[in-house]
Every structure is written in C-alpha cells, then in structure tokens.
Amino acid sequence: MRLAALLLAATILAPQQTAPPPPSPPFEQWLQDLIAEARARGFSDGLIDATLSGITPVQRVVERDSSQAEFTITLDRYFETRVTPRIIRLGRAQLMEERAVLRNIRTAYGVSPGVVLAIWGMESHYGEFTGTYPVFQALATLAYAPRRSDFFRSELFKALAIVSGGYIDAKTMTGSWAGAMGQPQFMPSSYLEHAVDFDKDGLRDIWHSKADTLASIANYLKDAGWEPGETWGREVKVSMDARAQVADIPKRDAGCSAKRLMTERRPLPIWRDAGVKLKSGAPLPVSDIPASLIDVGGRSFLVYPNYERILDYNCAHLYALSVAMLADRLQ
C-alpha cells in the first residue's frame, strides 16, 4: 500500500477532531448586525424601531424549544391532555355554528370540516389561546440560539414583511414561544404563503376572523397535497406473524424526522395479505390506497398520504395522530 493510501486510511480510522464552534457574540452586538441587515433589506427605520430596537432574549423560549411535549411524553398522555371532552364538545359546537363556512371551505379546498376543526382546536383551542409572547422577541431569541438560527432568522425577516405589508400592527403581534401566530399558529412564512382572505374584507386575518382562520388551515393542507375524499388512516393490530411478514418493508430515508419513522408506502392489499388487521380484529378494507406503518407508544397505525399532510403542518406523530383521531370524533 502506498504511503498516500496509508495516510488516508489512518485519517479515516483515527478519531475525527472537530474544531469547536466559534463563540456567539453578545446578544446586543448580534442584534445590531441583525438591524443592519434589516436596513439593507429595505425595511424602514420606523419599522425597525417598533419591532427590533431594544429587545432582549427570553430564557423561557430557549427552555421551551428544548422540551417540546410532542417529543417528551407518550401518545396516550399527549392525547388525554389535549383531546379532552371539552375540546371535543367545543369542536362539535363549532361544527354546527360554522357549518356554512366549513361547507364552502370544503368545496374550495377539498379538506373535510373535521380535520380543519381538529387542527384549529389543537393549535389554539378554537381561537381561545393564541399565545402571549411578543413575536419579534421570540423569533430573535431563537435566531440568536445556535440550534436552528438560520430558520428563525429567516422567519424574523418574514415577520417584518408582514408588519410592513400592513397585515397587523407590531404592538399586537403576539404568538407562541416559537413565533407561531394567530388562531392556526402559522409561522410568518406560512402566513405569507398560505393565509387567505376568505371573508373578502381585504385582510388575511388569522387573528380575529374565523373564516380566514379555517380557510387558511385548509389552504395549507391543500397546498401540501391533500387528497379530497380520502381519510388519514386507522389504528391496526400487527401480530408477531404479521410483523415478520412485513419486516422487509424498509423505513423512509427522506423527509422530516417523523416521516423517517414510517415505513415506505405499500398498497393496502400487501398489509392485508400479511395479516395486519383492524384494531377490532376484523380484516382491513379492500382498497388499493398506499399505506405506511408506524408504531407509536406501543400502538400501531396504517396511515395514508393525507396523514403526511398533517405531518407537514407539524412534523410530530403525537400531534398528527391526535389531530387525526380528534377529527374522527368531530365528523
């Protein structure tokens, strides 16, 4: 073996020494650089003063980012604390109260009322709780933190564009600890891309308008690829024999972390022939719809393409399964 090859092999086998990341500048210095970039992007001094000048990071925001419930508790616990009898009762009341709007939304976007209401209920308790964190302070805190700084820095500039466009006043722009806004809890980029003016008053008002809120949720799912008339999936029983039959179906190798926990899609007859059954023990329905298997908290589910659209809204199985099962209770 030549010397160059020996050196290459030694490099590959030796422990890799990575340089520590450079220390972050003090927040005030970082903020001044951010403000300079905002000016370079064309945002006015008045807007910058109203949104960025003098803000400070919020430690609680950093703590929330590292302990999200979707990744720290079980499915059963998550479901019982979020899909409560009150949430179901309020959702059914909203189904009756907004039935005309929901019917028009279904016609326009192809998304069933139950799914739209379930996301609304999960995100803000049907508009009751939309968050009290100042959006610019929350986004700046997370943009300064190293974990996802590029994402939140981009969202911060999009939030500036929202205020600059006259969609909402900066002083009333509050949201979740992560900067998600309004009744559907849209990030600024989602607002700019998917929010709609369904009540035709000239505003895409996801803060106060039920019609705009519900239609914006439906439009988000439609833009993600929602298939009208198809369900999300179902809970199933997978015996040891059935699991052995499907053991060679690989997990996904692309998509967000939740999607990579799912198997690749296979037509429903593949799962049926392998012995996967409904939770009741009955055979799976006869259909060619493609399905993926996921195991969450000791429970198994066959999920269809529309389930992945819920993951596109929030890529966590506890969230998506809770939305799906709440939607079933609201149909």
Short mmCIF file of C-alpha atoms in Angstrom, two decimals:
data_model
loop_
_atom_site.label_atom_id
_atom_site.label_comp_id
_atom_site.label_asym_id
_atom_site.label_seq_id
_atom_site.Cartn_x
_atom_site.Cartn_y
_atom_site.Cartn_z
CA MET A 1 0.00 0.00 0.00
CA ARG A 2 1.39 3.40 -0.98
CA LEU A 3 2.20 5.99 1.66
CA ALA A 4 -0.61 8.26 0.50
CA ALA A 5 -3.09 5.41 0.88
CA LEU A 6 -1.74 4.58 4.33
CA LEU A 7 -2.11 8.19 5.39
CA LEU A 8 -5.67 8.26 4.01
CA ALA A 9 -6.56 5.07 5.88
CA ALA A 10 -5.08 6.47 9.09
CA THR A 11 -7.11 9.62 8.65
CA ILE A 12 -10.33 7.67 8.18
CA LEU A 13 -9.69 5.33 11.14
CA ALA A 14 -8.41 7.98 13.54
CA PRO A 15 -10.90 9.82 15.77
CA GLN A 16 -12.05 12.92 13.95
CA GLN A 17 -11.07 16.14 15.68
CA THR A 18 -13.62 18.85 15.05
CA ALA A 19 -12.97 22.43 15.95
CA PRO A 20 -15.40 23.86 18.49
CA PRO A 21 -17.84 26.36 17.04
CA PRO A 22 -16.82 29.98 17.48
CA PRO A 23 -18.40 31.65 20.50
CA SER A 24 -21.53 33.66 19.81
CA PRO A 25 -21.18 37.41 20.04
CA PRO A 26 -23.04 39.19 22.83
CA PHE A 27 -26.75 39.49 22.05
CA GLU A 28 -26.61 43.27 21.70
CA GLN A 29 -23.83 43.03 19.10
CA TRP A 30 -25.73 40.29 17.28
CA LEU A 31 -28.88 42.42 17.35
CA GLN A 32 -27.10 45.40 15.82
CA ASP A 33 -25.87 43.18 12.98
CA LEU A 34 -29.44 41.96 12.51
CA ILE A 35 -30.76 45.51 12.41
CA ALA A 36 -28.10 46.43 9.84
CA GLU A 37 -29.24 43.53 7.66
CA ALA A 38 -32.88 44.59 8.06
CA ARG A 39 -31.99 48.08 6.83
CA ALA A 40 -30.05 46.59 3.92
CA ARG A 41 -33.16 44.59 3.01
CA GLY A 42 -35.13 47.83 2.73
CA PHE A 43 -37.10 47.85 5.97
CA SER A 44 -37.70 51.34 7.33
CA ASP A 45 -36.12 52.77 10.47
CA GLY A 46 -39.60 53.30 11.92
CA LEU A 47 -40.47 49.62 11.48
CA ILE A 48 -37.14 48.50 12.90
CA ASP A 49 -37.57 50.77 15.93
CA ALA A 50 -41.06 49.36 16.53
CA THR A 51 -40.02 45.71 16.25
CA LEU A 52 -36.33 45.16 17.00
CA SER A 53 -34.77 48.07 18.87
CA GLY A 54 -34.04 47.28 22.50
CA ILE A 55 -35.41 43.72 22.56
CA THR A 56 -33.75 41.14 24.80
CA PRO A 57 -33.66 37.34 24.65
CA VAL A 58 -36.19 35.30 26.63
CA GLN A 59 -34.73 32.34 28.52
CA ARG A 60 -38.14 30.68 28.76
CA VAL A 61 -38.27 30.48 24.96
CA VAL A 62 -34.98 28.58 24.85
CA GLU A 63 -36.21 26.21 27.55
CA ARG A 64 -39.43 25.51 25.65
CA ASP A 65 -37.50 24.81 22.46
CA SER A 66 -35.54 22.03 24.18
CA SER A 67 -38.52 20.34 25.86
CA GLN A 68 -41.39 20.20 23.38
CA ALA A 69 -44.20 17.93 24.58
CA GLU A 70 -44.52 16.27 21.16
CA PHE A 71 -41.15 14.63 21.81
CA THR A 72 -41.16 14.09 25.58
CA ILE A 73 -44.38 12.28 26.59
CA THR A 74 -46.33 9.21 25.47
CA LEU A 75 -49.09 9.17 22.87
CA ASP A 76 -51.75 8.22 25.41
CA ARG A 77 -50.69 11.00 27.77
CA TYR A 78 -50.47 13.55 24.96
CA PHE A 79 -53.89 12.55 23.65
CA GLU A 80 -55.66 12.61 27.03
CA THR A 81 -54.28 16.03 27.92
CA ARG A 82 -55.09 17.64 24.57
CA VAL A 83 -58.10 15.81 23.16
CA THR A 84 -60.23 16.37 26.24
CA PRO A 85 -64.02 16.04 26.47
CA ARG A 86 -64.17 19.84 26.46
CA ILE A 87 -62.17 20.09 23.21
CA ILE A 88 -64.46 17.53 21.59
CA ARG A 89 -67.58 19.31 22.87
CA LEU A 90 -66.40 22.72 21.69
CA GLY A 91 -65.39 21.28 18.33
CA ARG A 92 -68.83 19.81 17.77
CA ALA A 93 -70.38 23.15 18.70
CA GLN A 94 -68.13 24.92 16.19
CA LEU A 95 -69.07 22.34 13.56
CA MET A 96 -72.70 23.39 13.91
CA GLU A 97 -72.01 27.11 14.28
CA GLU A 98 -69.67 27.35 11.28
CA ARG A 99 -71.28 24.68 9.10
CA ALA A 100 -71.96 27.06 6.18
CA VAL A 101 -68.38 28.39 6.16
CA LEU A 102 -66.96 24.88 6.55
CA ARG A 103 -69.09 23.63 3.67
CA ASN A 104 -67.77 26.40 1.43
CA ILE A 105 -64.21 25.70 2.56
CA ARG A 106 -64.61 22.02 1.72
CA THR A 107 -65.83 22.99 -1.76
CA ALA A 108 -62.92 25.39 -2.27
CA TYR A 109 -60.07 23.31 -0.83
CA GLY A 110 -61.29 19.71 -0.58
CA VAL A 111 -60.49 19.35 3.13
CA SER A 112 -63.10 17.86 5.46
CA PRO A 113 -64.52 20.01 8.28
CA GLY A 114 -63.37 17.56 10.94
CA VAL A 115 -59.70 17.90 10.00
CA VAL A 116 -59.85 21.70 9.76
CA LEU A 117 -61.59 21.95 13.14
CA ALA A 118 -59.20 19.46 14.74
CA ILE A 119 -56.14 21.49 13.75
CA TRP A 120 -57.85 24.70 14.93
CA GLY A 121 -58.68 23.04 18.23
CA MET A 122 -55.21 21.59 18.74
CA GLU A 123 -53.43 24.81 17.82
CA SER A 124 -55.42 27.40 19.77
CA HIS A 125 -58.46 25.79 21.44
CA TYR A 126 -60.62 27.23 18.66
CA GLY A 127 -59.07 30.67 19.00
CA GLU A 128 -59.09 30.87 22.81
CA PHE A 129 -55.30 30.76 23.26
CA THR A 130 -53.12 32.25 20.54
CA GLY A 131 -50.01 32.97 22.60
CA THR A 132 -48.72 35.91 24.61
CA TYR A 133 -45.06 36.02 23.58
CA PRO A 134 -44.07 39.09 21.51
CA VAL A 135 -43.34 37.50 18.14
CA PHE A 136 -40.19 39.52 17.37
CA GLN A 137 -38.69 38.86 20.79
CA ALA A 138 -39.39 35.11 20.49
CA LEU A 139 -38.00 34.88 16.96
CA ALA A 140 -34.93 36.91 17.84
CA THR A 141 -34.24 34.68 20.84
CA LEU A 142 -34.35 31.56 18.69
CA ALA A 143 -32.44 33.18 15.84
CA TYR A 144 -29.66 34.03 18.29
CA ALA A 145 -29.58 30.50 19.72
CA PRO A 146 -27.37 28.17 17.64
CA ARG A 147 -29.73 25.18 17.29
CA ARG A 148 -31.94 26.48 14.45
CA SER A 149 -30.66 30.00 13.99
CA ASP A 150 -30.89 30.16 10.18
CA PHE A 151 -34.54 29.07 10.18
CA PHE A 152 -35.66 31.56 12.81
CA ARG A 153 -33.60 34.40 11.33
CA SER A 154 -35.43 33.86 8.05
CA GLU A 155 -38.78 33.78 9.87
CA LEU A 156 -37.93 37.03 11.63
CA PHE A 157 -37.44 38.85 8.33
CA LYS A 158 -40.72 37.40 7.08
CA ALA A 159 -42.41 38.72 10.22
CA LEU A 160 -41.03 42.15 9.35
CA ALA A 161 -42.56 41.77 5.89
CA ILE A 162 -45.96 41.01 7.45
CA VAL A 163 -45.93 44.20 9.53
CA SER A 164 -44.52 46.19 6.63
CA GLY A 165 -47.38 44.92 4.46
CA GLY A 166 -49.95 46.27 6.91
CA TYR A 167 -51.41 42.90 7.86
CA ILE A 168 -51.06 43.51 11.61
CA ASP A 169 -49.64 46.13 13.94
CA ALA A 170 -46.32 45.19 15.50
CA LYS A 171 -47.53 46.02 19.04
CA THR A 172 -50.30 43.41 18.85
CA MET A 173 -48.20 40.77 17.10
CA THR A 174 -48.04 38.08 19.79
CA GLY A 175 -47.84 34.33 19.42
CA SER A 176 -46.35 31.13 20.75
CA TRP A 177 -42.88 30.76 22.24
CA ALA A 178 -41.68 29.78 18.73
CA GLY A 179 -43.22 32.79 16.99
CA ALA A 180 -46.27 30.95 15.61
CA MET A 181 -49.13 33.38 15.16
CA GLY A 182 -52.87 33.64 15.27
CA GLN A 183 -55.59 31.02 15.61
CA PRO A 184 -53.94 28.49 13.25
CA GLN A 185 -50.49 29.20 14.76
CA PHE A 186 -48.81 29.94 11.45
CA MET A 187 -45.14 30.77 11.31
CA PRO A 188 -44.56 34.01 9.38
CA SER A 189 -43.52 32.10 6.24
CA SER A 190 -46.70 30.00 6.41
CA TYR A 191 -48.78 33.14 6.76
CA LEU A 192 -47.24 34.71 3.67
CA GLU A 193 -47.62 31.52 1.63
CA HIS A 194 -50.95 30.08 2.76
CA ALA A 195 -53.15 32.59 4.63
CA VAL A 196 -56.27 33.61 2.68
CA ASP A 197 -58.93 36.31 2.88
CA PHE A 198 -61.96 34.00 2.85
CA ASP A 199 -64.43 36.55 4.22
CA LYS A 200 -63.44 39.04 1.50
CA ASP A 201 -62.84 42.02 3.80
CA GLY A 202 -59.45 42.81 2.28
CA LEU A 203 -57.40 41.24 5.10
CA ARG A 204 -55.86 37.82 5.64
CA ASP A 205 -56.85 37.97 9.29
CA ILE A 206 -55.87 34.77 11.10
CA TRP A 207 -56.02 36.63 14.43
CA HIS A 208 -59.71 37.57 14.53
CA SER A 209 -61.60 36.08 11.56
CA LYS A 210 -62.89 32.52 11.92
CA ALA A 211 -63.48 32.27 8.17
CA ASP A 212 -59.93 33.35 7.32
CA THR A 213 -58.52 31.06 10.01
CA LEU A 214 -60.37 27.94 8.89
CA ALA A 215 -59.80 28.57 5.20
CA SER A 216 -56.10 29.25 5.78
CA ILE A 217 -55.73 25.89 7.54
CA ALA A 218 -57.49 24.16 4.64
CA ASN A 219 -55.40 26.04 2.08
CA TYR A 220 -52.20 24.99 3.88
CA LEU A 221 -53.22 21.33 3.62
CA LYS A 222 -54.34 21.72 0.00
CA ASP A 223 -51.03 23.32 -0.93
CA ALA A 224 -49.24 20.43 0.80
CA GLY A 225 -51.08 17.94 -1.44
CA TRP A 226 -54.26 16.99 0.44
CA GLU A 227 -56.35 14.43 -1.47
CA PRO A 228 -60.08 15.28 -1.26
CA GLY A 229 -62.32 12.44 -0.12
CA GLU A 230 -59.55 10.33 1.39
CA THR A 231 -59.17 9.57 5.08
CA TRP A 232 -55.98 9.74 7.15
CA GLY A 233 -55.60 6.08 8.16
CA ARG A 234 -56.55 3.83 11.08
CA GLU A 235 -55.23 2.07 14.14
CA VAL A 236 -54.36 -1.58 13.48
CA LYS A 237 -53.25 -4.80 15.16
CA VAL A 238 -49.98 -6.33 13.98
CA SER A 239 -49.38 -9.84 15.28
CA MET A 240 -45.90 -11.32 15.54
CA ASP A 241 -46.57 -13.36 12.40
CA ALA A 242 -47.78 -10.28 10.54
CA ARG A 243 -44.78 -8.27 11.67
CA ALA A 244 -42.47 -11.00 10.36
CA GLN A 245 -44.28 -10.83 7.02
CA VAL A 246 -43.67 -7.08 6.65
CA ALA A 247 -40.23 -6.95 8.24
CA ASP A 248 -38.54 -6.41 4.88
CA ILE A 249 -40.50 -3.22 4.15
CA PRO A 250 -37.91 -0.51 4.87
CA LYS A 251 -38.33 2.74 6.74
CA ARG A 252 -38.31 6.01 4.81
CA ASP A 253 -34.93 7.53 4.05
CA ALA A 254 -36.18 11.07 3.40
CA GLY A 255 -38.43 13.68 4.92
CA CYS A 256 -38.65 15.11 8.41
CA SER A 257 -37.73 13.01 11.44
CA ALA A 258 -41.29 11.77 11.95
CA LYS A 259 -41.62 10.65 8.34
CA ARG A 260 -38.39 8.68 8.63
CA LEU A 261 -40.01 6.61 11.38
CA MET A 262 -42.65 5.39 8.90
CA THR A 263 -42.26 2.51 6.50
CA GLU A 264 -42.29 3.09 2.80
CA ARG A 265 -45.77 3.06 1.29
CA ARG A 266 -47.27 -0.21 0.13
CA PRO A 267 -50.78 -0.83 -1.31
CA LEU A 268 -53.28 -1.84 1.35
CA PRO A 269 -53.61 -5.42 -0.01
CA ILE A 270 -49.94 -6.03 0.91
CA TRP A 271 -50.71 -5.26 4.54
CA ARG A 272 -53.98 -7.20 4.41
CA ASP A 273 -52.31 -10.31 2.97
CA ALA A 274 -49.58 -10.10 5.62
CA GLY A 275 -52.19 -10.40 8.36
CA VAL A 276 -52.38 -6.80 9.59
CA LYS A 277 -55.92 -6.28 10.90
CA LEU A 278 -58.15 -3.53 12.15
CA LYS A 279 -57.95 -2.75 15.85
CA SER A 280 -61.18 -4.73 16.28
CA GLY A 281 -59.54 -7.80 14.73
CA ALA A 282 -61.53 -7.55 11.51
CA PRO A 283 -59.76 -7.65 8.12
CA LEU A 284 -58.54 -4.45 6.54
CA PRO A 285 -60.88 -2.91 3.96
CA VAL A 286 -60.47 -3.74 0.30
CA SER A 287 -58.69 -0.76 -1.27
CA ASP A 288 -55.57 -0.02 -3.30
CA ILE A 289 -54.69 3.10 -1.29
CA PRO A 290 -50.98 3.21 -0.39
CA ALA A 291 -50.27 2.96 3.33
CA SER A 292 -47.33 3.22 5.69
CA LEU A 293 -46.97 1.50 9.05
CA ILE A 294 -45.95 3.44 12.15
CA ASP A 295 -45.54 2.29 15.74
CA VAL A 296 -46.07 4.95 18.39
CA GLY A 297 -46.20 4.32 22.12
CA GLY A 298 -46.99 0.64 21.81
CA ARG A 299 -49.77 1.26 19.27
CA SER A 300 -49.67 0.66 15.50
CA PHE A 301 -51.26 2.65 12.71
CA LEU A 302 -51.57 2.30 8.96
CA VAL A 303 -51.53 5.82 7.59
CA TYR A 304 -52.35 7.13 4.14
CA PRO A 305 -50.97 10.09 2.15
CA ASN A 306 -53.31 12.61 3.81
CA TYR A 307 -51.77 11.78 7.19
CA GLU A 308 -48.48 13.03 5.83
CA ARG A 309 -50.13 16.34 5.02
CA ILE A 310 -50.94 16.70 8.74
CA LEU A 311 -47.27 15.99 9.44
CA ASP A 312 -46.44 18.79 7.01
CA TYR A 313 -48.39 21.09 9.34
CA ASN A 314 -46.48 19.84 12.41
CA CYS A 315 -43.99 17.02 11.95
CA ALA A 316 -44.60 15.06 15.15
CA HIS A 317 -46.58 11.82 15.32
CA LEU A 318 -48.16 12.64 18.67
CA TYR A 319 -49.56 15.82 17.17
CA ALA A 320 -50.65 14.34 13.85
CA LEU A 321 -52.30 11.28 15.40
CA SER A 322 -54.12 13.46 17.92
CA VAL A 323 -55.38 15.72 15.13
CA ALA A 324 -56.49 12.69 13.13
CA MET A 325 -58.30 11.00 16.00
CA LEU A 326 -59.91 14.26 17.10
CA ALA A 327 -61.10 14.80 13.52
CA ASP A 328 -62.77 11.38 13.60
CA ARG A 329 -64.70 12.47 16.69
CA LEU A 330 -65.83 15.69 15.03
CA GLN A 331 -67.09 14.26 11.74
#
